[in-house]
PDB file of C-alpha atoms in Angstrom:
ATOM      1  CA  MET A   1     113.439 110.183 111.961  1.00 34.00           C
ATOM      2  CA  ASP A   2     112.028 113.116 113.890  1.00 35.00           C
ATOM      3  CA  PRO A   3     109.593 114.562 111.363  1.00 36.00           C
ATOM      4  CA  THR A   4     109.846 118.262 112.099  1.00 36.00           C
ATOM      5  CA  THR A   5     109.820 121.320 109.952  1.00 36.00           C
ATOM      6  CA  ASP A   6     113.534 121.749 110.454  1.00 38.00           C
ATOM      7  CA  ASN A   7     114.509 118.535 108.675  1.00 39.00           C
ATOM      8  CA  ALA A   8     111.585 118.253 106.292  1.00 40.00           C
ATOM      9  CA  GLY A   9     112.754 118.148 102.714  1.00 38.00           C
ATOM     10  CA  GLN A  10     116.284 117.225 103.529  1.00 39.00           C
ATOM     11  CA  GLY A  11     115.803 113.444 102.923  1.00 39.00           C
ATOM     12  CA  GLY A  12     117.714 111.645 100.271  1.00 49.00           C
ATOM     13  CA  ASP A  13     117.714 108.146 101.669  1.00 82.00           C
ATOM     14  CA  ALA A  14     114.913 105.929 100.350  1.00 79.00           C
ATOM     15  CA  GLY A  15     114.099 104.503 103.804  1.00 81.00           C
ATOM     16  CA  THR A  16     114.020 107.919 105.335  1.00 86.00           C
ATOM     17  CA  ALA A  17     111.746 109.127 102.480  1.00 87.00           C
ATOM     18  CA  ARG A  18     109.328 106.233 103.063  1.00 89.00           C
ATOM     19  CA  THR A  19     109.202 107.041 106.786  1.00 88.00           C
ATOM     20  CA  ALA A  20     108.519 110.647 105.986  1.00 88.00           C
ATOM     21  CA  LEU A  21     105.751 109.852 103.498  1.00 88.00           C
ATOM     22  CA  GLU A  22     104.183 107.389 105.983  1.00 87.00           C
ATOM     23  CA  ALA A  23     103.977 110.198 108.505  1.00 86.00           C
ATOM     24  CA  LEU A  24     101.727 112.138 106.114  1.00 86.00           C
ATOM     25  CA  ARG A  25      98.614 110.128 107.080  1.00 82.00           C
ATOM     26  CA  ALA A  26      98.918 110.980 110.746  1.00 83.00           C
ATOM     27  CA  GLU A  27      99.707 114.679 110.005  1.00 88.00           C
ATOM     28  CA  ILE A  28      96.799 115.183 107.547  1.00 88.00           C
ATOM     29  CA  ALA A  29      94.445 113.368 109.967  1.00 85.00           C
ATOM     30  CA  LYS A  30      94.879 116.391 112.273  1.00 86.00           C
ATOM     31  CA  ALA A  31      92.805 118.366 109.797  1.00 86.00           C
ATOM     32  CA  VAL A  32      90.880 115.728 107.736  1.00 87.00           C
ATOM     33  CA  VAL A  33      88.981 112.876 109.368  1.00 84.00           C
ATOM     34  CA  GLY A  34      88.785 109.421 107.804  1.00 82.00           C
ATOM     35  CA  GLN A  35      90.137 109.951 104.308  1.00 84.00           C
ATOM     36  CA  ASP A  36      93.197 107.660 104.393  1.00 85.00           C
ATOM     37  CA  PRO A  37      92.632 106.075 100.992  1.00 88.00           C
ATOM     38  CA  ALA A  38      92.423 109.493  99.392  1.00 90.00           C
ATOM     39  CA  VAL A  39      95.655 110.574 101.080  1.00 88.00           C
ATOM     40  CA  THR A  40      97.390 107.391  99.898  1.00 90.00           C
ATOM     41  CA  GLY A  41      96.112 108.002  96.378  1.00 93.00           C
ATOM     42  CA  LEU A  42      97.511 111.551  96.297  1.00 92.00           C
ATOM     43  CA  VAL A  43     100.920 110.291  97.541  1.00 92.00           C
ATOM     44  CA  VAL A  44     100.900 107.601  94.851  1.00 95.00           C
ATOM     45  CA  ALA A  45     100.156 110.204  92.225  1.00 95.00           C
ATOM     46  CA  LEU A  46     103.036 112.443  93.468  1.00 93.00           C
ATOM     47  CA  LEU A  47     105.429 109.459  93.286  1.00 94.00           C
ATOM     48  CA  CYS A  48     104.312 108.686  89.702  1.00 95.00           C
ATOM     49  CA  ARG A  49     104.269 112.312  88.619  1.00 93.00           C
ATOM     50  CA  GLY A  50     100.560 111.981  87.860  1.00 93.00           C
ATOM     51  CA  HIS A  51      97.341 113.895  88.441  1.00 95.00           C
ATOM     52  CA  VAL A  52      94.236 113.075  90.378  1.00 95.00           C
ATOM     53  CA  LEU A  53      90.457 113.461  89.784  1.00 93.00           C
ATOM     54  CA  LEU A  54      88.588 113.731  93.117  1.00 92.00           C
ATOM     55  CA  GLU A  55      84.858 112.978  93.004  1.00 88.00           C
ATOM     56  CA  GLY A  56      82.535 113.592  95.883  1.00 83.00           C
ATOM     57  CA  VAL A  57      79.584 115.694  96.991  1.00 80.00           C
ATOM     58  CA  PRO A  58      80.276 119.195  98.337  1.00 80.00           C
ATOM     59  CA  GLY A  59      81.445 119.405 101.892  1.00 80.00           C
ATOM     60  CA  VAL A  60      83.467 116.245 102.258  1.00 82.00           C
ATOM     61  CA  ALA A  61      86.726 118.194 102.673  1.00 82.00           C
ATOM     62  CA  LYS A  62      88.241 117.821  99.185  1.00 85.00           C
ATOM     63  CA  THR A  63      89.719 121.276  99.300  1.00 85.00           C
ATOM     64  CA  LEU A  64      90.965 120.866 102.868  1.00 88.00           C
ATOM     65  CA  LEU A  65      92.577 117.514 101.941  1.00 89.00           C
ATOM     66  CA  VAL A  66      94.700 119.044  99.205  1.00 89.00           C
ATOM     67  CA  ARG A  67      95.618 122.072 101.420  1.00 89.00           C
ATOM     68  CA  ALA A  68      96.624 119.789 104.279  1.00 90.00           C
ATOM     69  CA  LEU A  69      98.766 117.641 101.942  1.00 91.00           C
ATOM     70  CA  ALA A  70     100.531 120.722 100.622  1.00 91.00           C
ATOM     71  CA  SER A  71     101.207 121.910 104.177  1.00 90.00           C
ATOM     72  CA  ALA A  72     102.551 118.570 105.339  1.00 90.00           C
ATOM     73  CA  LEU A  73     104.866 118.354 102.327  1.00 90.00           C
ATOM     74  CA  GLU A  74     106.022 122.046 102.400  1.00 88.00           C
ATOM     75  CA  LEU A  75     104.652 122.567  98.898  1.00 90.00           C
ATOM     76  CA  ASP A  76     102.991 125.641  97.371  1.00 90.00           C
ATOM     77  CA  THR A  77      99.294 125.302  96.476  1.00 91.00           C
ATOM     78  CA  LYS A  78      96.726 127.332  94.643  1.00 92.00           C
ATOM     79  CA  ARG A  79      93.019 126.912  94.025  1.00 91.00           C
ATOM     80  CA  VAL A  80      91.016 127.804  90.906  1.00 91.00           C
ATOM     81  CA  GLN A  81      87.204 127.810  91.020  1.00 90.00           C
ATOM     82  CA  PHE A  82      86.211 126.643  87.490  1.00 88.00           C
ATOM     83  CA  THR A  83      83.113 128.501  86.191  1.00 87.00           C
ATOM     84  CA  PRO A  84      81.431 128.816  82.811  1.00 87.00           C
ATOM     85  CA  ASP A  85      83.053 132.210  82.199  1.00 88.00           C
ATOM     86  CA  LEU A  86      86.631 131.197  83.125  1.00 88.00           C
ATOM     87  CA  MET A  87      89.132 131.848  80.331  1.00 89.00           C
ATOM     88  CA  PRO A  88      92.290 129.777  79.569  1.00 87.00           C
ATOM     89  CA  SER A  89      94.436 132.784  80.463  1.00 88.00           C
ATOM     90  CA  ASP A  90      92.854 132.897  83.912  1.00 90.00           C
ATOM     91  CA  VAL A  91      94.549 129.482  84.531  1.00 90.00           C
ATOM     92  CA  THR A  92      97.830 129.691  82.563  1.00 89.00           C
ATOM     93  CA  GLY A  93      98.589 133.392  82.768  1.00 88.00           C
ATOM     94  CA  SER A  94      98.875 136.025  80.041  1.00 85.00           C
ATOM     95  CA  LEU A  95     101.031 138.796  78.595  1.00 83.00           C
ATOM     96  CA  VAL A  96     100.434 142.199  80.252  1.00 86.00           C
ATOM     97  CA  TYR A  97     101.445 145.457  78.768  1.00 81.00           C
ATOM     98  CA  ASP A  98     103.827 147.511  80.989  1.00 78.00           C
ATOM     99  CA  THR A  99     103.354 151.225  80.299  1.00 80.00           C
ATOM    100  CA  ARG A 100     106.671 152.012  82.065  1.00 81.00           C
ATOM    101  CA  THR A 101     108.790 149.874  79.728  1.00 80.00           C
ATOM    102  CA  ALA A 102     106.401 149.910  76.735  1.00 78.00           C
ATOM    103  CA  GLU A 103     106.809 146.073  76.551  1.00 81.00           C
ATOM    104  CA  PHE A 104     104.686 143.013  77.211  1.00 83.00           C
ATOM    105  CA  SER A 105     105.637 140.921  80.266  1.00 82.00           C
ATOM    106  CA  PHE A 106     104.265 137.522  81.239  1.00 85.00           C
ATOM    107  CA  GLN A 107     102.062 137.409  84.346  1.00 87.00           C
ATOM    108  CA  PRO A 108     101.987 133.816  85.613  1.00 89.00           C
ATOM    109  CA  GLY A 109      98.564 132.230  86.307  1.00 89.00           C
ATOM    110  CA  PRO A 110      97.684 129.991  89.254  1.00 92.00           C
ATOM    111  CA  VAL A 111      98.864 126.911  87.314  1.00 93.00           C
ATOM    112  CA  PHE A 112     102.438 127.897  88.345  1.00 94.00           C
ATOM    113  CA  THR A 113     102.389 126.066  91.678  1.00 93.00           C
ATOM    114  CA  ASN A 114     103.129 122.605  93.097  1.00 93.00           C
ATOM    115  CA  LEU A 115      99.589 121.457  93.901  1.00 93.00           C
ATOM    116  CA  LEU A 116      96.816 123.022  91.846  1.00 93.00           C
ATOM    117  CA  LEU A 117      93.309 122.429  93.074  1.00 92.00           C
ATOM    118  CA  ALA A 118      90.969 122.730  90.012  1.00 90.00           C
ATOM    119  CA  ASP A 119      87.633 122.966  91.780  1.00 89.00           C
ATOM    120  CA  GLU A 120      84.580 121.736  89.829  1.00 86.00           C
ATOM    121  CA  ILE A 121      86.590 121.373  86.595  1.00 86.00           C
ATOM    122  CA  ASN A 122      83.532 120.124  84.723  1.00 82.00           C
ATOM    123  CA  ARG A 123      81.749 123.491  85.119  1.00 83.00           C
ATOM    124  CA  THR A 124      84.017 125.220  82.626  1.00 82.00           C
ATOM    125  CA  PRO A 125      83.865 124.995  78.798  1.00 80.00           C
ATOM    126  CA  PRO A 126      86.157 122.539  76.930  1.00 80.00           C
ATOM    127  CA  LYS A 127      88.405 125.381  75.707  1.00 80.00           C
ATOM    128  CA  THR A 128      89.403 126.167  79.247  1.00 82.00           C
ATOM    129  CA  GLN A 129      89.550 122.537  80.314  1.00 81.00           C
ATOM    130  CA  SER A 130      91.957 121.946  77.410  1.00 78.00           C
ATOM    131  CA  SER A 131      94.200 124.734  78.627  1.00 78.00           C
ATOM    132  CA  LEU A 132      95.250 122.373  81.437  1.00 83.00           C
ATOM    133  CA  LEU A 133      96.159 119.538  79.012  1.00 81.00           C
ATOM    134  CA  GLU A 134      99.625 120.898  78.099  1.00 81.00           C
ATOM    135  CA  ALA A 135     100.328 121.720  81.754  1.00 87.00           C
ATOM    136  CA  MET A 136      99.385 118.178  82.855  1.00 89.00           C
ATOM    137  CA  GLU A 137     101.157 116.360  79.998  1.00 86.00           C
ATOM    138  CA  GLU A 138     104.121 118.487  79.171  1.00 88.00           C
ATOM    139  CA  ARG A 139     104.521 120.305  82.581  1.00 90.00           C
ATOM    140  CA  GLN A 140     104.862 123.583  80.797  1.00 89.00           C
ATOM    141  CA  VAL A 141     102.649 126.383  79.545  1.00 88.00           C
ATOM    142  CA  THR A 142     103.108 128.000  76.153  1.00 84.00           C
ATOM    143  CA  VAL A 143     101.983 131.655  75.861  1.00 80.00           C
ATOM    144  CA  ASP A 144     102.703 133.658  72.666  1.00 79.00           C
ATOM    145  CA  GLY A 145     104.892 130.793  71.368  1.00 80.00           C
ATOM    146  CA  THR A 146     107.194 130.736  74.409  1.00 84.00           C
ATOM    147  CA  PRO A 147     107.126 127.567  76.566  1.00 88.00           C
ATOM    148  CA  ARG A 148     107.486 128.206  80.309  1.00 90.00           C
ATOM    149  CA  PRO A 149     108.285 125.253  82.593  1.00 92.00           C
ATOM    150  CA  LEU A 150     106.087 124.622  85.664  1.00 92.00           C
ATOM    151  CA  PRO A 151     107.508 124.059  89.144  1.00 92.00           C
ATOM    152  CA  GLU A 152     108.538 120.576  90.244  1.00 89.00           C
ATOM    153  CA  PRO A 153     106.706 118.688  91.748  1.00 90.00           C
ATOM    154  CA  PHE A 154     103.476 119.554  89.943  1.00 93.00           C
ATOM    155  CA  LEU A 155     100.165 117.850  90.532  1.00 93.00           C
ATOM    156  CA  VAL A 156      96.671 118.780  89.423  1.00 93.00           C
ATOM    157  CA  ALA A 157      93.924 117.674  91.847  1.00 93.00           C
ATOM    158  CA  ALA A 158      90.688 118.340  89.999  1.00 91.00           C
ATOM    159  CA  THR A 159      87.303 117.957  91.736  1.00 88.00           C
ATOM    160  CA  GLN A 160      84.002 117.183  90.115  1.00 83.00           C
ATOM    161  CA  ASN A 161      80.588 116.866  91.649  1.00 73.00           C
ATOM    162  CA  PRO A 162      78.732 113.575  90.886  1.00 67.00           C
ATOM    163  CA  VAL A 163      75.281 115.110  91.706  1.00 52.00           C
ATOM    164  CA  GLU A 164      74.979 118.475  90.016  1.00 52.00           C
ATOM    165  CA  TYR A 165      74.958 117.696  86.323  1.00 58.00           C
ATOM    166  CA  GLU A 166      73.072 120.867  85.248  1.00 59.00           C
ATOM    167  CA  GLY A 167      75.411 123.428  83.763  1.00 61.00           C
ATOM    168  CA  THR A 168      78.404 121.048  83.452  1.00 69.00           C
ATOM    169  CA  TYR A 169      80.614 120.134  80.587  1.00 72.00           C
ATOM    170  CA  PRO A 170      81.664 116.442  80.672  1.00 73.00           C
ATOM    171  CA  LEU A 171      85.417 115.948  80.482  1.00 77.00           C
ATOM    172  CA  PRO A 172      86.414 114.458  77.141  1.00 74.00           C
ATOM    173  CA  GLU A 173      88.061 111.031  77.177  1.00 76.00           C
ATOM    174  CA  ALA A 174      91.379 112.504  76.144  1.00 75.00           C
ATOM    175  CA  GLN A 175      91.474 114.625  79.247  1.00 77.00           C
ATOM    176  CA  LEU A 176      90.144 111.945  81.567  1.00 83.00           C
ATOM    177  CA  ASP A 177      92.977 109.677  80.326  1.00 84.00           C
ATOM    178  CA  ARG A 178      95.503 112.322  81.507  1.00 87.00           C
ATOM    179  CA  PHE A 179      94.486 111.747  85.097  1.00 93.00           C
ATOM    180  CA  LEU A 180      96.498 108.983  86.710  1.00 95.00           C
ATOM    181  CA  LEU A 181      93.841 108.216  89.365  1.00 96.00           C
ATOM    182  CA  LYS A 182      90.167 108.890  90.005  1.00 95.00           C
ATOM    183  CA  LEU A 183      89.515 108.897  93.739  1.00 93.00           C
ATOM    184  CA  THR A 184      85.968 108.839  95.148  1.00 89.00           C
ATOM    185  CA  ILE A 185      85.581 110.810  98.361  1.00 88.00           C
ATOM    186  CA  PRO A 186      82.716 109.202 100.318  1.00 86.00           C
ATOM    187  CA  LEU A 187      80.516 110.738 102.954  1.00 88.00           C
ATOM    188  CA  PRO A 188      81.990 110.073 106.406  1.00 86.00           C
ATOM    189  CA  SER A 189      80.740 107.314 108.680  1.00 89.00           C
ATOM    190  CA  ARG A 190      78.629 108.246 111.614  1.00 91.00           C
ATOM    191  CA  GLN A 191      81.532 108.185 114.046  1.00 92.00           C
ATOM    192  CA  ASP A 192      83.751 110.205 111.672  1.00 89.00           C
ATOM    193  CA  GLU A 193      81.078 112.825 111.340  1.00 90.00           C
ATOM    194  CA  ILE A 194      80.770 113.021 115.066  1.00 93.00           C
ATOM    195  CA  ASP A 195      84.527 113.524 115.259  1.00 90.00           C
ATOM    196  CA  VAL A 196      84.340 116.333 112.641  1.00 89.00           C
ATOM    197  CA  LEU A 197      81.616 118.167 114.618  1.00 92.00           C
ATOM    198  CA  THR A 198      83.503 117.691 117.891  1.00 92.00           C
ATOM    199  CA  ARG A 199      86.521 119.232 116.374  1.00 88.00           C
ATOM    200  CA  HIS A 200      84.580 122.221 115.132  1.00 88.00           C
ATOM    201  CA  ALA A 201      82.894 122.640 118.538  1.00 91.00           C
ATOM    202  CA  SER A 202      86.378 122.749 120.080  1.00 87.00           C
ATOM    203  CA  GLY A 203      87.424 125.631 117.905  1.00 84.00           C
ATOM    204  CA  PHE A 204      88.944 123.897 114.816  1.00 84.00           C
ATOM    205  CA  ASP A 205      89.317 126.338 111.919  1.00 83.00           C
ATOM    206  CA  PRO A 206      89.880 124.661 108.534  1.00 80.00           C
ATOM    207  CA  ARG A 207      91.396 127.889 107.216  1.00 80.00           C
ATOM    208  CA  ASP A 208      94.200 127.817 109.785  1.00 80.00           C
ATOM    209  CA  LEU A 209      96.060 124.509 109.441  1.00 82.00           C
ATOM    210  CA  ARG A 210      98.982 125.670 111.518  1.00 81.00           C
ATOM    211  CA  ALA A 211      96.611 126.201 114.500  1.00 78.00           C
ATOM    212  CA  ALA A 212      95.332 122.668 113.966  1.00 79.00           C
ATOM    213  CA  GLY A 213      98.865 121.414 114.417  1.00 80.00           C
ATOM    214  CA  VAL A 214      99.603 120.423 110.822  1.00 84.00           C
ATOM    215  CA  ARG A 215     103.295 120.745 110.206  1.00 88.00           C
ATOM    216  CA  ALA A 216     105.792 119.748 107.464  1.00 88.00           C
ATOM    217  CA  VAL A 217     106.857 116.113 107.852  1.00 89.00           C
ATOM    218  CA  ALA A 218     108.352 115.659 104.336  1.00 88.00           C
ATOM    219  CA  GLY A 219     109.521 117.744 101.462  1.00 87.00           C
ATOM    220  CA  PRO A 220     110.514 117.795  97.817  1.00 88.00           C
ATOM    221  CA  ALA A 221     113.815 116.021  98.479  1.00 88.00           C
ATOM    222  CA  ASP A 222     111.963 113.150 100.144  1.00 90.00           C
ATOM    223  CA  LEU A 223     109.690 112.951  97.043  1.00 90.00           C
ATOM    224  CA  GLU A 224     112.743 112.831  94.754  1.00 91.00           C
ATOM    225  CA  ALA A 225     114.370 110.019  96.751  1.00 92.00           C
ATOM    226  CA  ALA A 226     111.097 108.110  96.833  1.00 93.00           C
ATOM    227  CA  ARG A 227     110.596 108.527  93.072  1.00 93.00           C
ATOM    228  CA  ALA A 228     114.036 107.200  92.419  1.00 93.00           C
ATOM    229  CA  ALA A 229     113.374 104.178  94.684  1.00 93.00           C
ATOM    230  CA  VAL A 230     110.022 103.427  92.950  1.00 95.00           C
ATOM    231  CA  THR A 231     111.783 103.218  89.580  1.00 93.00           C
ATOM    232  CA  LYS A 232     113.971 100.418  91.020  1.00 93.00           C
ATOM    233  CA  THR A 233     110.973  98.411  92.182  1.00 94.00           C
ATOM    234  CA  THR A 234     111.088  95.030  90.358  1.00 95.00           C
ATOM    235  CA  VAL A 235     108.319  94.004  88.058  1.00 96.00           C
ATOM    236  CA  SER A 236     108.332  90.375  86.883  1.00 96.00           C
ATOM    237  CA  PRO A 237     107.223  89.387  83.385  1.00 96.00           C
ATOM    238  CA  GLU A 238     104.230  87.578  84.919  1.00 97.00           C
ATOM    239  CA  ILE A 239     103.023  90.727  86.643  1.00 97.00           C
ATOM    240  CA  THR A 240     103.462  92.751  83.389  1.00 97.00           C
ATOM    241  CA  ALA A 241     101.400  90.156  81.565  1.00 97.00           C
ATOM    242  CA  TYR A 242      98.817  90.266  84.392  1.00 97.00           C
ATOM    243  CA  VAL A 243      98.397  94.064  83.958  1.00 97.00           C
ATOM    244  CA  VAL A 244      98.034  93.700  80.195  1.00 97.00           C
ATOM    245  CA  ASP A 245      95.424  90.887  80.546  1.00 97.00           C
ATOM    246  CA  ILE A 246      93.302  93.029  82.832  1.00 97.00           C
ATOM    247  CA  CYS A 247      93.385  95.960  80.493  1.00 96.00           C
ATOM    248  CA  ARG A 248      92.694  93.924  77.448  1.00 96.00           C
ATOM    249  CA  ALA A 249      89.733  92.252  79.192  1.00 96.00           C
ATOM    250  CA  THR A 250      88.123  95.704  79.540  1.00 96.00           C
ATOM    251  CA  ARG A 251      88.267  96.114  75.720  1.00 95.00           C
ATOM    252  CA  GLU A 252      86.326  92.862  75.294  1.00 94.00           C
ATOM    253  CA  SER A 253      83.686  93.476  78.034  1.00 94.00           C
ATOM    254  CA  PRO A 254      80.114  93.515  76.680  1.00 94.00           C
ATOM    255  CA  SER A 255      79.227  96.184  79.277  1.00 94.00           C
ATOM    256  CA  LEU A 256      81.719  98.751  77.892  1.00 93.00           C
ATOM    257  CA  THR A 257      81.930 100.846  74.770  1.00 93.00           C
ATOM    258  CA  LEU A 258      85.432 102.025  75.618  1.00 90.00           C
ATOM    259  CA  GLY A 259      88.097  99.927  77.250  1.00 93.00           C
ATOM    260  CA  VAL A 260      91.455 100.820  78.821  1.00 94.00           C
ATOM    261  CA  SER A 261      94.104 102.077  76.421  1.00 92.00           C
ATOM    262  CA  PRO A 262      97.823 101.162  76.551  1.00 94.00           C
ATOM    263  CA  ARG A 263      98.330 104.442  78.451  1.00 93.00           C
ATOM    264  CA  GLY A 264      96.021 103.129  81.063  1.00 94.00           C
ATOM    265  CA  ALA A 265      97.973  99.858  81.263  1.00 96.00           C
ATOM    266  CA  THR A 266     101.190 101.802  81.772  1.00 96.00           C
ATOM    267  CA  ALA A 267      99.441 103.841  84.514  1.00 97.00           C
ATOM    268  CA  LEU A 268      98.353 100.747  86.314  1.00 97.00           C
ATOM    269  CA  LEU A 269     101.872  99.338  86.244  1.00 97.00           C
ATOM    270  CA  ALA A 270     103.230 102.620  87.569  1.00 97.00           C
ATOM    271  CA  THR A 271     100.757 102.985  90.443  1.00 97.00           C
ATOM    272  CA  SER A 272     101.258  99.337  91.390  1.00 97.00           C
ATOM    273  CA  ARG A 273     104.989  99.905  91.678  1.00 96.00           C
ATOM    274  CA  ALA A 274     104.514 103.023  93.839  1.00 96.00           C
ATOM    275  CA  TRP A 275     102.067 101.165  96.151  1.00 96.00           C
ATOM    276  CA  ALA A 276     104.489  98.214  96.403  1.00 96.00           C
ATOM    277  CA  TRP A 277     107.297 100.573  97.496  1.00 95.00           C
ATOM    278  CA  LEU A 278     105.061 102.420  99.946  1.00 92.00           C
ATOM    279  CA  THR A 279     104.141  99.169 101.595  1.00 91.00           C
ATOM    280  CA  GLY A 280     107.821  98.270 102.125  1.00 91.00           C
ATOM    281  CA  ARG A 281     108.591  95.969  99.193  1.00 93.00           C
ATOM    282  CA  ASP A 282     111.042  96.350  96.304  1.00 92.00           C
ATOM    283  CA  TYR A 283     108.938  94.071  94.025  1.00 95.00           C
ATOM    284  CA  VAL A 284     105.333  94.042  92.803  1.00 96.00           C
ATOM    285  CA  ILE A 285     102.782  91.334  93.627  1.00 96.00           C
ATOM    286  CA  PRO A 286      99.324  90.719  92.159  1.00 97.00           C
ATOM    287  CA  ASP A 287      97.656  92.259  95.238  1.00 96.00           C
ATOM    288  CA  ASP A 288      99.374  95.580  94.419  1.00 96.00           C
ATOM    289  CA  VAL A 289      97.798  95.524  90.955  1.00 97.00           C
ATOM    290  CA  LYS A 290      94.387  94.626  92.472  1.00 96.00           C
ATOM    291  CA  ALA A 291      94.605  97.431  95.091  1.00 95.00           C
ATOM    292  CA  LEU A 292      95.214 100.102  92.453  1.00 96.00           C
ATOM    293  CA  ALA A 293      93.037  98.789  89.613  1.00 97.00           C
ATOM    294  CA  LEU A 294      89.902 100.634  90.537  1.00 96.00           C
ATOM    295  CA  PRO A 295      91.246 104.128  91.087  1.00 96.00           C
ATOM    296  CA  THR A 296      93.585 103.785  88.051  1.00 97.00           C
ATOM    297  CA  LEU A 297      91.096 102.390  85.624  1.00 96.00           C
ATOM    298  CA  ARG A 298      87.520 103.456  86.537  1.00 95.00           C
ATOM    299  CA  HIS A 299      87.665 106.738  84.624  1.00 93.00           C
ATOM    300  CA  ARG A 300      89.340 105.193  81.546  1.00 94.00           C
ATOM    301  CA  VAL A 301      86.337 102.975  80.615  1.00 93.00           C
ATOM    302  CA  GLN A 302      82.931 103.962  79.243  1.00 91.00           C
ATOM    303  CA  LEU A 303      79.765 102.043  80.014  1.00 92.00           C
ATOM    304  CA  ARG A 304      77.185 101.117  77.363  1.00 93.00           C
ATOM    305  CA  PRO A 305      73.959 103.099  77.946  1.00 91.00           C
ATOM    306  CA  GLU A 306      71.899  99.849  78.440  1.00 93.00           C
ATOM    307  CA  ALA A 307      74.361  98.569  80.996  1.00 89.00           C
ATOM    308  CA  GLU A 308      74.186 101.877  82.846  1.00 88.00           C
ATOM    309  CA  MET A 309      70.360 101.657  82.861  1.00 90.00           C
ATOM    310  CA  GLU A 310      70.667  98.233  84.512  1.00 91.00           C
ATOM    311  CA  GLY A 311      72.696  99.644  87.356  1.00 88.00           C
ATOM    312  CA  VAL A 312      76.098  98.470  86.167  1.00 92.00           C
ATOM    313  CA  THR A 313      79.001 100.673  87.192  1.00 92.00           C
ATOM    314  CA  ALA A 314      82.599 100.998  86.060  1.00 93.00           C
ATOM    315  CA  ASP A 315      83.749  99.671  89.418  1.00 95.00           C
ATOM    316  CA  SER A 316      81.512  96.555  89.161  1.00 95.00           C
ATOM    317  CA  VAL A 317      82.819  95.798  85.665  1.00 96.00           C
ATOM    318  CA  ILE A 318      86.474  96.144  86.748  1.00 96.00           C
ATOM    319  CA  ASN A 319      85.833  93.984  89.883  1.00 96.00           C
ATOM    320  CA  ALA A 320      84.312  91.278  87.684  1.00 96.00           C
ATOM    321  CA  ILE A 321      87.355  91.356  85.455  1.00 97.00           C
ATOM    322  CA  LEU A 322      89.692  91.090  88.387  1.00 97.00           C
ATOM    323  CA  ALA A 323      87.752  88.039  89.568  1.00 96.00           C
ATOM    324  CA  HIS A 324      87.942  86.465  86.158  1.00 95.00           C
ATOM    325  CA  VAL A 325      91.505  87.172  84.911  1.00 96.00           C
ATOM    326  CA  PRO A 326      93.939  84.412  86.111  1.00 95.00           C
ATOM    327  CA  VAL A 327      96.287  85.608  88.796  1.00 95.00           C
ATOM    328  CA  PRO A 328      99.944  84.709  88.344  1.00 91.00           C
ATOM    329  CA  ARG A 329     101.434  82.350  90.953  1.00 82.00           C
TER     330      ARG A 329
END
């Protein structure tokens, strides 16, 4: 396949779709240096019709990553900066009175897009945070009793800062559980940081992705074909039991006050299938489950205060569980 703008979005064949989605990494790398795991996570979320929570300090290209993904997939994207005074209608849209017709008409909010970047989502009050819940779960927005469907595909990529806790509103467990994955965006390595500075010294402008050479290599039709193929990926009873055993072990961990719910187990099964398909298999193996366990489960558990004081993290608890739960042969 020649991944050009002309044929992007015209896929229908599962093999062609996989090739197109594999090309995303190289295309996004033209704008974002060294964030392959995050790119893969966003693609997995799109395949599973899920949403992503991105955690990282400011300046690690979270916004640029989402914009580059949208550009490489020929998808519309909008960004909302969440602030303490943001109202639900600022996200979903509202009814506006038209003096010419003497009637109210609906003015769509930024949520009516394919990729919504919800920047610093934990800086806005719970009322506004909850305005996203219906959009994320039902893929629609209800204003004045009228449901309005959102575009397809639809993904919320929400960012939160792990450092600045002052003036933030922690996301409630119910909303955290609606995110399919929580991806951590690390600071770049020394060489990656050198590459970033070299690009900027050569004239790279993060606001002009076209000038950086980012082009559409896949489209909505490729996503649809890929999603259909993922649903046909075989899951053996042993793998299903393995996923359940991992999730049940979190509920029995002495380090946790909250374990993974059945929704979390369903999410882990879905992300494992998507990862198996992306790597070229039509069946799931235990390594697929292990590869997606951390990003799928880390935000669905809650540490005991005493464990947190001892330096225990959600990741370390899940890794210990993965090491303890018997792996099917």
